[in-house]
Tab-separated table of C-alpha atoms and ligand atoms in Angstrom:
chain	number	residue	atom	x	y	z
A	1	MET	CA	-19.871	79.775	45.114
A	2	ILE	CA	-20.348	77.653	48.250
A	3	LEU	CA	-18.544	78.839	51.404
A	4	ILE	CA	-17.506	76.182	53.929
A	5	THR	CA	-16.725	77.286	57.472
A	6	GLY	CA	-15.085	74.948	59.982
A	7	ALA	CA	-13.254	73.428	57.007
A	8	THR	CA	-10.294	72.328	59.157
A	9	GLY	CA	-12.746	70.531	61.476
A	10	THR	CA	-14.477	67.169	61.273
A	11	ILE	CA	-17.694	67.896	59.347
A	12	GLY	CA	-16.495	70.908	57.371
A	13	GLY	CA	-13.486	68.895	56.194
A	14	HIS	CA	-15.702	66.100	54.868
A	15	VAL	CA	-18.118	68.611	53.294
A	16	THR	CA	-15.226	70.315	51.487
A	17	ARG	CA	-13.855	67.022	50.156
A	18	LEU	CA	-17.298	65.903	48.939
A	19	LEU	CA	-17.993	69.200	47.166
A	20	THR	CA	-14.576	69.607	45.551
A	21	GLY	CA	-14.794	65.946	44.446
A	22	ARG	CA	-17.976	66.837	42.572
A	23	GLY	CA	-16.308	69.821	40.965
A	24	GLU	CA	-18.500	72.392	42.759
A	25	PRO	CA	-17.077	75.910	43.170
A	26	VAL	CA	-15.992	75.962	46.834
A	27	ARG	CA	-14.316	78.495	49.093
A	28	VAL	CA	-13.127	77.633	52.603
A	29	LEU	CA	-13.030	80.105	55.462
A	30	VAL	CA	-10.021	79.244	57.645
A	31	ARG	CA	-7.916	80.910	60.325
A	32	ASP	CA	-4.733	79.280	59.048
A	33	PRO	CA	-4.541	78.914	55.236
A	34	ALA	CA	-1.679	76.417	55.632
A	35	ARG	CA	-4.203	73.979	57.129
A	36	ALA	CA	-6.915	74.487	54.478
A	37	PRO	CA	-8.107	71.315	52.706
A	38	ALA	CA	-6.865	71.046	49.122
A	39	GLY	CA	-8.950	71.830	46.063
A	40	ALA	CA	-10.889	74.860	47.296
A	41	GLY	CA	-10.436	78.622	47.179
A	42	VAL	CA	-9.116	79.846	50.528
A	43	VAL	CA	-9.936	82.958	52.515
A	44	ARG	CA	-8.416	83.730	55.883
A	45	ALA	CA	-11.012	84.920	58.401
A	46	ASP	CA	-11.993	84.630	62.054
A	47	TYR	CA	-15.520	84.391	63.444
A	48	ALA	CA	-14.561	87.070	65.955
A	49	ASP	CA	-13.554	89.556	63.208
A	50	PRO	CA	-16.644	90.844	61.312
A	51	ARG	CA	-14.574	92.593	58.651
A	52	SER	CA	-12.808	89.359	57.724
A	53	LEU	CA	-16.216	87.635	57.533
A	54	ALA	CA	-17.550	90.253	55.114
A	55	ALA	CA	-14.677	89.485	52.733
A	56	ALA	CA	-15.162	85.730	53.123
A	57	PHE	CA	-18.899	85.858	52.266
A	58	ASP	CA	-18.513	88.246	49.310
A	59	GLY	CA	-19.995	86.634	46.172
A	60	VAL	CA	-21.192	83.536	48.031
A	61	THR	CA	-24.547	81.926	47.151
A	62	ALA	CA	-24.704	79.129	49.764
A	63	ALA	CA	-22.816	78.642	53.041
A	64	PHE	CA	-22.159	75.820	55.496
A	65	LEU	CA	-21.937	77.233	59.030
A	66	ALA	CA	-19.966	75.220	61.614
A	67	THR	CA	-18.794	76.805	64.845
A	68	ALA	CA	-16.725	75.140	67.569
A	69	PHE	CA	-18.445	73.888	70.736
A	70	GLY	CA	-17.642	76.356	73.510
A	71	PRO	CA	-18.874	79.524	75.210
A	72	ALA	CA	-18.151	81.662	72.114
A	73	LEU	CA	-20.441	79.512	69.901
A	74	PRO	CA	-23.570	81.715	70.122
A	75	ALA	CA	-21.677	84.925	69.290
A	76	HIS	CA	-19.819	83.199	66.429
A	77	ASP	CA	-23.093	81.831	65.003
A	78	LEU	CA	-24.694	85.283	65.118
A	79	ALA	CA	-21.665	86.868	63.419
A	80	LEU	CA	-21.773	84.276	60.622
A	81	VAL	CA	-25.513	84.689	60.041
A	82	GLU	CA	-25.144	88.466	59.972
A	83	ALA	CA	-22.286	88.271	57.470
A	84	ALA	CA	-24.295	85.876	55.275
A	85	ARG	CA	-27.325	88.132	55.348
A	86	ALA	CA	-25.306	91.278	54.598
A	87	ALA	CA	-23.632	89.572	51.621
A	88	GLY	CA	-26.961	88.446	50.140
A	89	VAL	CA	-26.263	84.724	50.540
A	90	LYS	CA	-29.279	82.735	49.335
A	91	LYS	CA	-29.003	79.603	51.475
A	92	VAL	CA	-27.320	78.637	54.759
A	93	VAL	CA	-26.936	75.194	56.317
A	94	LYS	CA	-26.107	75.408	60.019
A	95	LEU	CA	-24.493	72.549	61.935
A	96	SER	CA	-26.334	72.343	65.258
A	97	THR	CA	-26.922	69.424	67.641
A	98	ILE	CA	-29.725	66.934	68.254
A	99	PRO	CA	-32.352	68.137	70.767
A	100	VAL	CA	-32.524	66.212	74.029
A	101	ALA	CA	-35.315	65.953	76.568
A	102	ALA	CA	-35.008	68.362	79.501
A	103	THR	CA	-33.106	66.673	82.335
A	104	GLY	CA	-33.025	69.376	84.988
A	105	GLY	CA	-29.339	69.928	84.165
A	106	ALA	CA	-27.929	72.356	81.634
A	107	ASP	CA	-29.070	71.720	78.022
A	108	PRO	CA	-25.974	70.543	76.077
A	109	GLY	CA	-27.497	72.168	72.993
A	110	ALA	CA	-28.219	75.539	74.613
A	111	TRP	CA	-25.340	77.304	72.878
A	112	HIS	CA	-26.871	76.443	69.491
A	113	ARG	CA	-30.347	77.880	70.092
A	114	PRO	CA	-29.532	81.599	69.463
A	115	GLY	CA	-27.878	80.695	66.156
A	116	GLU	CA	-30.789	78.448	65.172
A	117	ARG	CA	-33.233	81.306	65.850
A	118	ALA	CA	-31.074	83.811	63.937
A	119	VAL	CA	-30.811	81.493	60.931
A	120	ALA	CA	-34.576	81.003	60.839
A	121	ALA	CA	-35.245	84.750	61.231
A	122	GLY	CA	-32.616	85.875	58.728
A	123	GLY	CA	-34.722	86.069	55.578
A	124	LEU	CA	-32.535	83.490	53.811
A	125	ALA	CA	-33.296	79.884	52.912
A	126	TRP	CA	-32.030	77.771	55.806
A	127	THR	CA	-31.531	74.185	56.908
A	128	LEU	CA	-30.529	73.037	60.376
A	129	LEU	CA	-28.501	69.833	60.760
A	130	ARG	CA	-28.957	68.399	64.243
A	131	PRO	CA	-26.669	65.381	64.538
A	132	ALA	CA	-26.311	62.950	67.420
A	133	GLY	CA	-22.834	62.347	68.909
A	134	PHE	CA	-20.190	61.621	66.268
A	135	ALA	CA	-18.562	58.189	65.931
A	136	SER	CA	-15.302	60.123	65.643
A	137	ASN	CA	-15.562	61.235	69.281
A	138	SER	CA	-14.134	57.794	70.073
A	139	LEU	CA	-10.803	58.974	68.623
A	140	ALA	CA	-10.342	60.386	72.147
A	141	TRP	CA	-9.754	56.746	73.188
A	142	ALA	CA	-7.036	56.132	70.598
A	143	GLU	CA	-4.089	56.647	72.931
A	144	ALA	CA	-5.629	54.453	75.637
A	145	VAL	CA	-6.298	51.731	73.056
A	146	ARG	CA	-2.749	51.986	71.683
A	147	THR	CA	-1.127	51.866	75.120
A	148	GLY	CA	-3.454	49.260	76.669
A	149	ALA	CA	-4.839	51.668	79.283
A	150	PRO	CA	-8.508	51.305	80.279
A	151	ILE	CA	-10.909	53.457	78.254
A	152	PRO	CA	-12.788	55.978	80.426
A	153	ASN	CA	-16.556	55.475	80.247
A	154	PHE	CA	-18.492	58.616	81.280
A	155	THR	CA	-21.936	57.277	80.336
A	156	GLY	CA	-22.250	53.774	81.869
A	157	ASP	CA	-24.612	51.532	79.902
A	158	GLY	CA	-26.482	54.513	78.475
A	159	THR	CA	-26.970	54.172	74.736
A	160	HIS	CA	-26.879	56.820	71.980
A	161	PRO	CA	-27.560	56.732	68.217
A	162	VAL	CA	-23.956	57.578	67.312
A	163	VAL	CA	-23.673	58.962	63.758
A	164	ASP	CA	-20.859	58.695	61.221
A	165	PRO	CA	-19.617	62.269	60.545
A	166	ARG	CA	-19.347	61.349	56.850
A	167	ASP	CA	-23.136	60.859	56.801
A	168	VAL	CA	-23.637	64.283	58.422
A	169	ALA	CA	-21.418	65.805	55.727
A	170	ALA	CA	-23.272	63.978	52.944
A	171	VAL	CA	-26.578	65.404	54.216
A	172	ALA	CA	-24.974	68.864	54.390
A	173	VAL	CA	-23.962	68.543	50.735
A	174	ALA	CA	-27.495	67.494	49.785
A	175	ALA	CA	-28.923	70.489	51.632
A	176	LEU	CA	-26.393	72.874	50.055
A	177	THR	CA	-26.806	71.666	46.489
A	178	SER	CA	-30.367	70.366	46.050
A	179	PRO	CA	-33.857	71.747	46.722
A	180	GLY	CA	-36.313	70.418	49.296
A	181	HIS	CA	-34.338	71.128	52.498
A	182	GLU	CA	-35.318	74.771	52.985
A	183	GLY	CA	-36.949	75.572	56.333
A	184	ARG	CA	-36.227	72.034	57.588
A	185	SER	CA	-34.404	70.755	60.695
A	186	HIS	CA	-32.783	67.360	60.101
A	187	ASP	CA	-32.177	65.218	63.214
A	188	LEU	CA	-29.311	62.959	62.075
A	189	THR	CA	-28.442	59.660	63.776
A	190	GLY	CA	-26.761	56.385	63.078
A	191	PRO	CA	-28.803	53.189	62.557
A	192	ALA	CA	-28.614	51.833	66.129
A	193	MET	CA	-28.401	52.771	69.794
A	194	VAL	CA	-24.902	51.952	71.102
A	195	SER	CA	-23.273	52.313	74.505
A	196	VAL	CA	-19.590	52.993	75.190
A	197	PRO	CA	-19.101	49.293	76.121
A	198	ASP	CA	-20.740	48.371	72.768
A	199	GLN	CA	-18.342	50.660	70.884
A	200	VAL	CA	-15.337	49.332	72.811
A	201	ALA	CA	-16.436	45.734	72.097
A	202	THR	CA	-16.580	46.631	68.383
A	203	LEU	CA	-13.048	48.048	68.513
A	204	ALA	CA	-11.812	44.974	70.409
A	205	ARG	CA	-13.336	42.651	67.784
A	206	LEU	CA	-11.767	44.622	64.931
A	207	LEU	CA	-8.387	44.772	66.675
A	208	GLY	CA	-8.507	41.117	67.727
A	209	ARG	CA	-7.584	41.816	71.336
A	210	PRO	CA	-9.493	42.543	74.552
A	211	LEU	CA	-10.023	46.157	75.673
A	212	GLU	CA	-11.075	47.369	79.101
A	213	THR	CA	-13.243	50.273	80.190
A	214	VAL	CA	-13.237	52.099	83.508
A	215	ASP	CA	-16.393	53.784	84.775
A	216	VAL	CA	-15.918	57.522	85.459
A	217	PRO	CA	-18.975	59.320	86.925
A	218	ALA	CA	-19.895	62.527	85.071
A	219	ALA	CA	-18.971	64.760	88.047
A	220	ALA	CA	-15.476	63.220	88.260
A	221	ALA	CA	-15.063	63.565	84.489
A	222	ARG	CA	-16.048	67.215	84.771
A	223	ASP	CA	-13.421	67.807	87.476
A	224	GLN	CA	-10.776	66.081	85.355
A	225	MET	CA	-11.653	68.322	82.395
A	226	VAL	CA	-11.311	71.467	84.516
A	227	ALA	CA	-8.043	70.239	86.055
A	228	ALA	CA	-6.741	69.701	82.496
A	229	GLY	CA	-7.514	73.352	81.713
A	230	ALA	CA	-11.012	73.183	80.171
A	231	ASP	CA	-13.435	76.088	80.551
A	232	PRO	CA	-15.573	75.254	83.641
A	233	VAL	CA	-18.775	76.255	81.799
A	234	LEU	CA	-17.896	73.887	78.957
A	235	ALA	CA	-17.084	71.116	81.461
A	236	ASP	CA	-20.452	71.652	83.209
A	237	LEU	CA	-22.320	71.355	79.932
A	238	ALA	CA	-20.369	68.239	78.930
A	239	ALA	CA	-21.056	66.659	82.332
A	240	SER	CA	-24.731	67.455	81.974
A	241	GLY	CA	-24.771	65.670	78.615
A	242	TRP	CA	-22.945	62.595	79.990
A	243	ALA	CA	-25.322	62.370	82.975
A	244	MET	CA	-28.287	62.611	80.616
A	245	LEU	CA	-26.903	59.766	78.475
A	246	ARG	CA	-26.101	57.618	81.524
A	247	ASP	CA	-29.691	58.075	82.768
A	248	GLY	CA	-31.165	56.844	79.466
A	249	GLY	CA	-32.218	60.309	78.272
A	250	SER	CA	-30.694	59.996	74.814
A	251	PRO	CA	-32.777	60.755	71.740
A	252	GLY	CA	-33.624	57.705	69.605
A	253	VAL	CA	-32.721	56.596	66.090
A	254	THR	CA	-34.232	58.648	63.233
A	255	ASP	CA	-34.671	57.644	59.569
A	256	THR	CA	-33.452	61.032	58.287
A	257	VAL	CA	-30.050	59.891	56.972
A	258	PRO	CA	-31.395	56.950	54.894
A	259	ARG	CA	-34.367	59.037	53.730
A	260	ILE	CA	-32.125	61.822	52.404
A	261	LEU	CA	-29.177	59.759	51.182
A	262	GLY	CA	-31.161	56.791	49.807
A	263	ARG	CA	-28.951	54.262	51.617
A	264	PRO	CA	-28.595	53.027	55.216
A	265	ALA	CA	-26.796	55.216	57.755
A	266	ALA	CA	-23.307	53.899	58.547
A	267	THR	CA	-22.883	51.762	61.655
A	268	TYR	CA	-20.248	52.460	64.334
A	269	ALA	CA	-18.508	49.266	63.160
A	270	THR	CA	-18.160	50.693	59.633
A	271	TRP	CA	-16.709	53.948	60.939
A	272	ALA	CA	-14.327	52.071	63.268
A	273	ALA	CA	-13.137	49.672	60.538
A	274	ASP	CA	-12.400	52.658	58.281
A	275	HIS	CA	-10.405	54.426	61.019
A	276	LEU	CA	-8.688	51.480	62.685
A	277	THR	CA	-5.174	52.790	62.030
A	278	ALA	CA	-5.895	55.670	64.432
A	279	PHE	CA	-6.190	53.029	67.161
A	280	THR	CA	-3.186	50.952	66.126
A	281	GLY	CA	-0.742	53.752	65.286
A	282	ASN	CA	0.217	52.132	61.971
B	1	NAP	N1	-18.801	66.067	68.330
B	1	NAP	C1	-20.062	65.709	68.407
B	1	NAP	O1	-20.399	64.588	68.795
B	1	NAP	C2	-21.137	66.681	67.967
B	1	NAP	C3	-22.451	66.223	67.918
B	1	NAP	C4	-23.458	67.118	67.530
B	1	NAP	C5	-23.137	68.421	67.167
B	1	NAP	N2	-21.833	68.822	67.219
B	1	NAP	C6	-21.522	70.207	66.853
B	1	NAP	O2	-20.581	70.213	65.805
B	1	NAP	C7	-19.876	71.460	65.845
B	1	NAP	C8	-18.389	71.215	65.653
B	1	NAP	O3	-18.224	70.627	64.396
B	1	NAP	P1	-16.935	69.780	64.056
B	1	NAP	O4	-16.765	68.719	65.103
B	1	NAP	O5	-17.019	69.421	62.641
B	1	NAP	O6	-15.832	70.900	64.250
B	1	NAP	P2	-14.435	70.779	64.987
B	1	NAP	O7	-13.739	69.556	64.467
B	1	NAP	O8	-14.671	70.952	66.450
B	1	NAP	O9	-13.703	72.055	64.406
B	1	NAP	C9	-14.137	73.362	64.675
B	1	NAP	C10	-13.896	74.201	63.445
B	1	NAP	O10	-14.257	75.567	63.727
B	1	NAP	C11	-13.166	76.398	63.387
B	1	NAP	N3	-13.116	77.585	64.232
B	1	NAP	C12	-13.163	77.607	65.595
B	1	NAP	N4	-13.091	78.871	66.030
B	1	NAP	C13	-12.991	79.663	64.917
B	1	NAP	C14	-12.873	81.066	64.714
B	1	NAP	N5	-12.871	81.921	65.754
B	1	NAP	N6	-12.812	81.531	63.453
B	1	NAP	C15	-12.800	80.671	62.394
B	1	NAP	N7	-12.897	79.313	62.530
B	1	NAP	C16	-12.995	78.829	63.779
B	1	NAP	C17	-11.957	75.528	63.628
B	1	NAP	O11	-10.852	76.103	62.972
B	1	NAP	P3	-9.333	75.910	63.556
B	1	NAP	O12	-8.853	74.633	62.920
B	1	NAP	O13	-8.633	77.128	63.108
B	1	NAP	O14	-9.436	75.776	65.057
B	1	NAP	C18	-12.429	74.222	63.017
B	1	NAP	O15	-12.350	74.220	61.618
B	1	NAP	C19	-20.184	72.101	67.209
B	1	NAP	O16	-21.052	73.174	66.993
B	1	NAP	C20	-20.850	70.983	67.971
B	1	NAP	O17	-21.790	71.476	68.910
B	1	NAP	C21	-20.835	67.995	67.597
């Protein structure tokens, strides 16, 4: 039995669909069973409730661990690893984030490090997935694109090896179901470095109409996030990441996705073409 956490989220959703499509025995851990993806066994649990986690991990052999980005992430990771260990799970695959060079600001990946250490110290077979920024983050621009408003650009001409979340999920499935990934950290990127203006130009080409961007410095973006109700600590970390990208501190392209999947990593253009209706509203 493979347990998928974060199954209502981006990567966990794709992982669940891939595994159920292959006929693997899958259970999803969700807070709201009504939102569980189809085709899997469902258990209601919350990362903040250890007793619910014990029930979710009972009888599980391999688990995909995905926790939401925010201040609770380290505690949630530790609770999941503890539940996996207590249940005798053989293998865990933890969704983390790609390491970045130190910039003097806060490390955008800092919340993942305690969970990474716990996974590696847990006495179970483990794999860390460390993806770059997801192509799907550009869904945040969908309303601006639909309404003709300028798209906010927090990272200037800084480039990043944006990865298709479907490739991250495909690597997760490989790590969950085949040998050779134990004790490995996989840095997962797309095939090319792209900037926000590059991504917007791709969308404009696919939509057949011009799109505009507006430059928003990281500090101003941070203030907007807080004004909109975001946790200030989360906003600080996000701003630190945007400043790092703007200053050219992004990690580079890796060959991990093609090496593991035996085919090229998907481009941003492929992801955008497959999700164009999100930007057109029809
Ligand atoms: N976005 C990026 O560019 C990027 C890049 C690298 C790494 N990452 C990492 O990817 C991870 C997020 O993955 P994602 O984007 O696939 O997820 P996501 O779409 O943000 O969804 C988060 C998932 O976690 C679940 N969840 C949150 N709190 C929970 C709780 N207390 N108990 C049970 N479930 C809970 C959510 O369930 P509900 O539906 O109930 O809320 C949802 O299924 C983060 O750790 C982030 O650091 C993201």
